[in-house]
Coordinates of C-alpha atoms and ligand atoms in Angstrom, one line a residue:
M1 CA 157.9 133.9 143.1
A2 CA 159.3 130.4 143.5
S3 CA 158.3 128.7 146.7
L4 CA 160.9 127.8 149.3
K5 CA 160.5 124.2 148.3
D6 CA 161.3 125.0 144.7
E7 CA 164.3 127.0 145.7
V8 CA 165.6 124.1 147.8
L9 CA 165.1 121.7 144.8
A10 CA 167.0 124.2 142.6
K11 CA 169.9 124.3 145.0
L12 CA 170.0 120.6 145.3
A13 CA 170.1 120.2 141.5
A14 CA 173.6 121.6 141.7
I15 CA 174.8 118.8 144.0
A16 CA 176.0 115.6 142.5
A17 CA 175.3 112.2 143.9
P18 CA 178.2 109.6 144.0
D19 CA 177.1 108.4 140.6
G20 CA 177.3 111.9 139.2
R21 CA 173.6 112.5 138.8
P22 CA 172.0 115.6 140.2
L23 CA 170.7 114.8 143.7
P24 CA 166.9 115.3 142.9
A25 CA 167.2 112.9 140.0
T26 CA 168.4 110.0 142.1
G27 CA 164.9 109.3 143.5
K28 CA 166.4 109.1 147.0
L29 CA 165.0 112.3 148.3
S30 CA 162.0 112.3 150.6
E31 CA 159.3 114.9 150.5
I32 CA 160.8 118.3 151.3
V33 CA 159.1 120.0 154.3
A34 CA 159.8 123.7 154.0
S35 CA 157.9 126.0 156.4
D36 CA 158.6 129.2 158.2
G37 CA 162.3 129.3 157.4
K38 CA 162.8 125.6 158.4
V39 CA 163.7 123.0 155.9
F40 CA 163.7 119.3 156.6
F41 CA 164.1 116.2 154.4
S42 CA 165.9 112.9 154.2
I43 CA 168.0 111.0 151.7
T44 CA 167.4 107.3 151.9
V45 CA 170.2 105.1 150.5
D46 CA 171.2 101.5 150.7
A47 CA 172.7 100.8 154.1
A48 CA 176.0 99.7 152.6
Q49 CA 176.4 103.1 150.8
V50 CA 175.8 105.4 153.7
R51 CA 179.5 106.4 154.0
T52 CA 179.8 107.3 150.4
W53 CA 176.7 109.6 150.7
E54 CA 177.7 111.4 153.8
H55 CA 179.4 114.2 152.0
V56 CA 176.3 114.6 149.7
R57 CA 174.2 115.0 152.8
A58 CA 176.5 117.6 154.3
S59 CA 176.7 119.5 151.0
A60 CA 172.9 119.4 150.7
E61 CA 172.5 120.8 154.2
R62 CA 175.1 123.6 153.5
A63 CA 173.4 124.5 150.2
V64 CA 170.0 124.7 151.8
R65 CA 171.3 126.8 154.7
S66 CA 172.7 129.3 152.2
I67 CA 169.3 130.1 150.8
P68 CA 168.2 133.5 152.1
G69 CA 165.4 133.2 154.6
V70 CA 166.3 129.7 155.7
Q71 CA 166.9 129.7 159.4
S72 CA 167.5 126.0 159.9
A73 CA 168.0 123.0 157.7
M74 CA 168.1 119.4 158.7
V75 CA 169.0 116.8 156.2
A76 CA 169.1 113.2 157.5
L77 CA 170.8 110.3 155.8
T78 CA 168.9 107.1 156.3
G79 CA 170.4 103.7 155.6
E80 CA 167.8 101.2 154.3
R81 CA 168.4 97.5 154.3
T82 CA 167.7 95.9 151.0
G83 CA 166.8 92.3 150.5
G84 CA 165.1 90.2 153.2
G85 CA 162.1 92.5 153.4
G86 CA 161.6 96.0 154.8
A87 CA 162.8 96.9 158.2
A88 CA 159.3 96.8 159.7
S89 CA 158.4 93.5 158.3
A90 CA 161.5 91.6 159.2
P91 CA 163.1 92.9 162.4
P92 CA 166.6 91.5 162.9
P93 CA 166.7 89.5 166.1
R94 CA 168.6 91.0 169.0
P95 CA 170.9 88.8 170.9
A96 CA 169.6 89.5 174.4
A97 CA 166.5 87.7 175.8
A98 CA 164.5 85.5 173.5
P99 CA 160.9 86.8 173.4
G100 CA 159.1 86.0 176.6
A101 CA 161.9 83.8 177.8
A102 CA 163.6 85.9 180.3
R103 CA 162.1 88.2 183.0
P104 CA 162.7 91.8 182.1
A105 CA 165.3 92.4 184.8
Q106 CA 167.3 89.5 183.7
A107 CA 166.9 90.4 180.1
A108 CA 168.1 93.9 180.9
A109 CA 171.0 92.6 182.8
A110 CA 172.0 90.2 180.0
R111 CA 172.6 93.1 177.7
P112 CA 175.9 95.0 177.5
H113 CA 175.6 97.7 180.1
G114 CA 178.2 99.9 178.6
H115 CA 177.6 103.5 177.6
G116 CA 177.6 103.9 173.9
P117 CA 178.7 101.7 171.1
Q118 CA 181.9 100.6 172.8
G119 CA 180.1 98.1 175.1
H120 CA 181.9 94.9 175.9
G121 CA 182.7 92.1 173.5
P122 CA 181.1 91.6 170.1
Q123 CA 178.6 94.2 168.9
P124 CA 175.0 93.2 169.2
A125 CA 173.0 93.2 166.0
G126 CA 170.5 95.9 167.1
P127 CA 171.0 99.6 166.6
A128 CA 174.1 101.1 168.0
G129 CA 173.8 102.8 171.4
I130 CA 174.2 106.5 172.0
P131 CA 177.5 107.5 173.5
G132 CA 177.1 108.7 177.1
V133 CA 173.5 107.5 177.3
G134 CA 173.0 104.5 179.6
A135 CA 169.5 103.0 179.1
I136 CA 166.9 104.2 176.7
I137 CA 163.4 103.3 177.6
A138 CA 160.2 103.7 175.6
V139 CA 156.9 104.7 177.2
A140 CA 154.3 103.3 174.8
S141 CA 150.7 102.3 174.5
G142 CA 148.7 100.5 171.9
K143 CA 146.0 103.2 172.0
G144 CA 146.1 107.0 171.9
G145 CA 145.0 109.2 174.7
V146 CA 145.7 106.9 177.6
G147 CA 148.1 109.2 179.2
K148 CA 151.4 108.1 177.7
S149 CA 153.0 111.5 177.6
T150 CA 151.7 112.4 181.0
V151 CA 153.3 109.2 182.4
A152 CA 156.5 109.7 180.4
I153 CA 157.2 113.2 181.7
N154 CA 156.3 112.4 185.3
L155 CA 158.2 109.1 185.2
A156 CA 161.2 111.0 183.9
L157 CA 160.9 113.6 186.7
A158 CA 160.5 110.8 189.3
L159 CA 163.6 109.0 188.1
H160 CA 165.4 112.3 188.3
D161 CA 164.1 112.6 191.9
L162 CA 165.6 109.2 192.6
G163 CA 169.0 110.6 191.7
L164 CA 169.4 109.4 188.1
K165 CA 170.5 111.6 185.3
V166 CA 167.5 111.6 183.0
G167 CA 166.7 113.0 179.5
V168 CA 163.4 113.0 177.7
L169 CA 162.8 112.6 174.0
D170 CA 159.4 113.2 172.6
A171 CA 159.3 110.8 169.7
D172 CA 155.7 111.5 168.9
I173 CA 156.4 113.3 165.8
Y174 CA 152.8 113.2 164.7
G175 CA 151.6 115.0 167.8
P176 CA 154.4 116.2 170.0
S177 CA 153.4 116.9 173.6
L178 CA 156.6 118.1 175.4
P179 CA 156.3 121.8 174.3
K180 CA 152.9 121.9 176.0
L181 CA 153.7 119.7 179.0
L182 CA 156.7 121.8 179.9
A183 CA 155.5 125.1 178.5
I184 CA 158.5 125.4 176.2
K185 CA 158.4 128.1 173.5
E186 CA 162.1 128.6 172.8
R187 CA 164.0 126.9 170.0
P188 CA 167.0 124.6 170.6
Q189 CA 170.3 126.2 169.8
T190 CA 172.7 124.5 167.4
A191 CA 175.9 123.1 169.0
G192 CA 178.0 123.4 165.9
G193 CA 177.4 121.6 162.6
T194 CA 174.1 119.7 162.6
R195 CA 174.1 119.0 166.3
L196 CA 171.5 120.5 168.5
K197 CA 171.6 121.4 172.2
P198 CA 168.6 120.1 174.0
I199 CA 166.4 122.4 176.1
V200 CA 166.9 121.9 179.8
R201 CA 163.9 121.8 182.2
H202 CA 163.8 120.7 185.8
G203 CA 167.4 119.6 185.4
M204 CA 166.7 117.3 182.5
P205 CA 167.7 117.8 178.8
V206 CA 164.6 117.5 176.7
M207 CA 164.0 117.3 172.9
S208 CA 160.9 117.3 170.8
I209 CA 160.2 117.8 167.1
G210 CA 157.6 120.2 168.4
F211 CA 160.5 122.6 169.3
L212 CA 161.5 122.8 165.7
V213 CA 158.2 123.1 163.9
E214 CA 155.3 125.4 164.5
E215 CA 152.3 123.9 166.2
E216 CA 150.1 124.6 163.1
T217 CA 152.4 122.9 160.6
P218 CA 150.7 119.9 159.2
M219 CA 152.7 116.8 160.1
I220 CA 152.8 115.0 156.8
W221 CA 155.7 112.8 157.8
R222 CA 156.2 109.9 155.6
G223 CA 157.9 106.7 156.6
P224 CA 161.5 107.6 155.9
M225 CA 160.9 111.1 157.2
V226 CA 159.7 109.8 160.5
M227 CA 162.7 107.7 160.9
S228 CA 165.2 110.3 160.0
A229 CA 163.6 112.8 162.3
L230 CA 163.8 110.3 165.1
T231 CA 167.4 109.3 164.3
Q232 CA 168.4 112.9 164.2
M233 CA 166.7 113.7 167.6
L234 CA 168.4 110.7 169.1
R235 CA 171.9 110.9 167.6
E236 CA 172.4 114.5 166.7
V237 CA 171.4 116.0 170.0
D238 CA 174.0 116.7 172.7
W239 CA 172.4 114.6 175.4
G240 CA 175.5 114.6 177.6
N241 CA 175.9 111.8 180.2
L242 CA 172.6 110.2 181.0
D243 CA 171.6 107.2 183.1
V244 CA 168.2 107.0 181.4
L245 CA 166.6 108.6 178.3
V246 CA 162.8 108.3 178.5
V247 CA 161.2 108.2 175.0
D248 CA 157.6 109.2 174.7
M249 CA 156.4 107.1 171.7
P250 CA 153.6 107.8 169.3
P251 CA 150.5 105.7 170.0
G252 CA 149.8 102.5 168.2
T253 CA 151.5 99.3 167.1
G254 CA 151.7 99.8 163.4
D255 CA 154.7 99.6 161.1
A256 CA 155.9 103.1 162.1
Q257 CA 156.0 102.2 165.8
L258 CA 157.6 98.8 165.1
T259 CA 160.3 100.4 163.0
M260 CA 160.9 102.9 165.7
A261 CA 161.1 100.3 168.4
Q262 CA 163.6 98.6 166.2
Q263 CA 165.7 101.6 165.3
V264 CA 166.1 102.9 168.8
P265 CA 168.5 101.0 171.0
L266 CA 165.9 100.3 173.6
K267 CA 166.7 98.7 176.9
G268 CA 163.0 98.3 177.9
A269 CA 159.5 99.5 177.4
V270 CA 156.9 100.7 179.8
I271 CA 153.3 100.2 178.6
V272 CA 150.6 102.6 179.7
S273 CA 147.0 101.4 179.7
T274 CA 143.7 102.4 181.2
P275 CA 141.8 99.7 182.9
Q276 CA 139.0 99.0 180.3
D277 CA 139.1 95.8 178.4
L278 CA 139.4 97.6 175.1
A279 CA 142.5 99.5 176.1
L280 CA 144.0 96.3 177.6
I281 CA 143.6 94.6 174.2
D282 CA 145.7 97.4 172.8
A283 CA 148.2 97.1 175.6
R284 CA 148.6 93.4 174.8
R285 CA 149.4 94.4 171.2
G286 CA 152.0 96.8 172.5
I287 CA 153.6 94.1 174.6
A288 CA 153.6 91.7 171.6
M289 CA 155.2 94.4 169.4
F290 CA 158.1 94.9 171.8
R291 CA 158.6 91.2 172.3
R292 CA 158.7 90.8 168.6
V293 CA 161.8 93.1 168.5
N294 CA 163.2 91.5 171.6
V295 CA 162.8 94.6 173.8
P296 CA 162.0 93.6 177.4
V297 CA 158.8 95.0 178.7
L298 CA 159.6 96.6 182.0
G299 CA 155.9 96.5 183.0
I300 CA 152.5 98.1 182.7
V301 CA 151.2 101.3 184.4
E302 CA 147.5 101.5 184.9
N303 CA 146.6 105.2 184.3
M304 CA 143.2 106.8 185.0
S305 CA 142.7 103.9 187.4
T306 CA 140.4 105.3 189.9
F307 CA 138.6 108.7 189.8
I308 CA 139.3 110.9 192.8
C309 CA 136.6 113.6 193.2
P310 CA 138.4 116.9 193.5
H311 CA 135.6 118.2 195.8
C312 CA 135.0 115.4 198.3
G313 CA 137.9 113.0 197.7
T314 CA 135.6 110.1 197.1
R315 CA 137.1 107.4 194.9
S316 CA 135.1 105.8 192.1
D317 CA 136.2 103.2 189.5
I318 CA 134.8 104.8 186.4
F319 CA 136.6 102.5 183.9
G320 CA 136.8 99.6 186.3
H321 CA 140.0 99.1 188.3
G322 CA 142.8 96.6 188.5
G323 CA 142.4 95.4 184.9
A324 CA 146.0 96.2 184.0
R325 CA 147.3 94.4 187.1
H326 CA 145.4 91.3 186.1
E327 CA 146.6 91.6 182.5
A328 CA 150.2 92.0 183.7
E329 CA 150.0 88.9 185.7
R330 CA 148.4 87.0 182.8
L331 CA 151.1 88.1 180.4
G332 CA 153.9 87.6 182.9
V333 CA 155.1 91.2 182.9
P334 CA 155.6 93.3 186.1
F335 CA 152.8 95.6 187.2
L336 CA 154.5 98.9 187.9
G337 CA 151.6 100.8 189.6
E338 CA 148.5 102.8 189.1
M339 CA 147.7 106.5 188.7
P340 CA 144.3 107.8 189.5
L341 CA 142.3 110.0 187.2
A342 CA 142.8 113.2 189.0
L343 CA 142.0 116.7 188.0
E344 CA 145.3 117.9 189.5
I345 CA 147.3 115.7 187.2
R346 CA 145.6 117.2 184.1
E347 CA 145.7 120.7 185.4
K348 CA 149.4 120.7 186.2
S349 CA 150.1 119.1 182.8
D350 CA 148.1 121.7 181.0
A351 CA 149.8 124.4 182.9
G352 CA 153.2 123.2 181.7
S353 CA 154.4 122.0 185.1
P354 CA 153.8 118.3 185.6
V355 CA 152.6 117.1 189.0
V356 CA 155.9 115.5 190.1
A357 CA 157.7 118.9 189.6
S358 CA 154.9 121.2 190.9
A359 CA 153.7 119.1 193.8
P360 CA 156.7 116.9 194.7
D361 CA 155.4 116.1 198.2
G362 CA 151.9 115.1 197.1
A363 CA 150.5 111.6 196.7
H364 CA 150.7 111.6 192.9
A365 CA 154.4 112.4 192.9
Q366 CA 154.9 109.7 195.5
A367 CA 153.1 107.2 193.3
F368 CA 155.2 108.2 190.3
R369 CA 158.3 107.7 192.4
T370 CA 157.2 104.2 193.3
I371 CA 156.7 103.4 189.6
A372 CA 160.1 104.9 188.9
A373 CA 161.8 102.8 191.5
R374 CA 160.3 99.7 189.9
V375 CA 161.4 100.8 186.5
R376 CA 164.9 101.4 187.9
E377 CA 164.9 98.0 189.4
G378 CA 163.9 96.5 186.1
L379 CA 166.8 98.3 184.4
Q380 CA 169.2 97.8 187.2
V381 CA 170.7 101.2 186.9
E382 CA 172.0 103.0 189.9
S383 CA 172.5 106.7 190.1
R384 CA 176.0 107.7 189.2
P385 CA 177.8 110.1 191.6
A386 CA 177.8 113.6 190.1
P387 CA 181.2 114.4 188.6
K388 CA 183.2 116.7 190.8
I389 CA 183.7 120.1 189.3
V390 CA 187.1 121.6 190.1
I391 CA 187.4 125.3 189.5
E392 CA 191.0 126.3 189.2
A393 CA 192.0 129.6 190.6
Ligands
ATP1 N1 146.0 110.3 185.5 C1 145.4 111.3 184.9 N2 144.5 112.1 185.5 C2 143.9 113.1 184.8 N3 144.1 113.5 183.6 C3 145.1 112.7 182.9 C4 145.7 111.6 183.5 N4 146.6 111.1 182.6 C5 146.5 111.8 181.5 N5 145.5 112.8 181.6 C6 145.1 113.8 180.7 O1 144.5 113.1 179.6 C7 144.9 113.7 178.3 C8 145.7 112.7 177.5 O2 146.9 112.4 178.1 P1 148.3 112.3 177.3 O3 148.4 113.4 176.3 O4 149.3 112.1 178.3 O5 147.9 110.9 176.5 P2 148.7 110.2 175.4 O6 148.5 108.8 175.5 O7 150.1 110.7 175.3 O8 148.0 110.8 174.1 P3 148.4 110.6 172.6 O9 148.1 109.3 172.2 O10 147.6 111.7 171.9 O11 149.9 110.9 172.5 C9 145.7 115.0 178.7 O12 144.8 116.0 178.8 C10 146.2 114.6 180.1 O13 146.4 115.8 180.9
MG2 MG1 151.2 111.6 173.8

């Protein structure tokens, strides 16, 4: 019996590329991920040819969907710049804020504040915005396991508490966290064509590759696949009107992260670090990476700062304390605040109900709201009044 992947390739062989060749013979297909009725792959073409390939992408997707047993198919079309080096090695400069020159708030203010690609005046050279989405911010760290996802979801909830319309995108396609952090088991519904409706939790639309693939599926994402998955989650999800989209980034500062930082129209980045020297070196790398692609660093959060004993409430500085504040001062980026290492934070996260949502009156939620207020200040976004809903009789 042919594997699903073979069936997909057989279907694609009947689709002609713009030059008449069968699609699999063009060398433009990525690895095909086919598992549990879900098929995912990308077609990478020269950026100048994207338009002429769109109908091929659409036909490929239709063809794959028509295979019995396929429940969902995502085919992404990725434009690759040729000449002048790869995207990751030669990021195009963005017009706003020269690296390190402007303070983040000014840098953010200097950028077009419009919603979507319309903006004002000439188009910046960076990636186009997402219609309806105000500011996209990345929560990142140089090192894994420092609490990026925990900070990202609680920061998003805290921004929401401050009255902003907030969405969350889990861009950690290697190890998605949102399904666990929010105890989400359902699958997103399609919104017609290739578009997906995000899942809504705590009043926020959220999206993660983890909603689309089984937890056990090995994540053998290759470069272009990573990018196309991200592009699809950013641009083919009905985010609606948002003031802020919080993006939980995968850990590290390698090429994949750099490319991501470049492909997503980021308005700023929040760096999460623990206080140890080693983690701070990684945080420094993270800051350098965002500066390299001219994304303003909104500041550093020190996570797992002080340990609070759940029994007696005694505080102890296991990893040292205040390292991130010092580092922020040294690097000239704002210090956004610190979160203690607290059992309650981990327990609530593990239970699928982050601390800002489950204990909104507690000290941790308050600390996250203080961090959120500083982030909002850095972005200079105000909450928009909710649109009036008129129900006609
Ligand atoms: N302030 C905190 N207090 C207690 N536990 C925490 C805190 N922050 C994070 N954790 C716990 O530490 C673990 C790692 O956190 P998290 O998954 O948020 O890190 P991460 O940086 O996103 O990791 P990865 O690099 O794997 O994506 C989780 O079990 C989380 O619940
Ligand atoms: Mg994470």
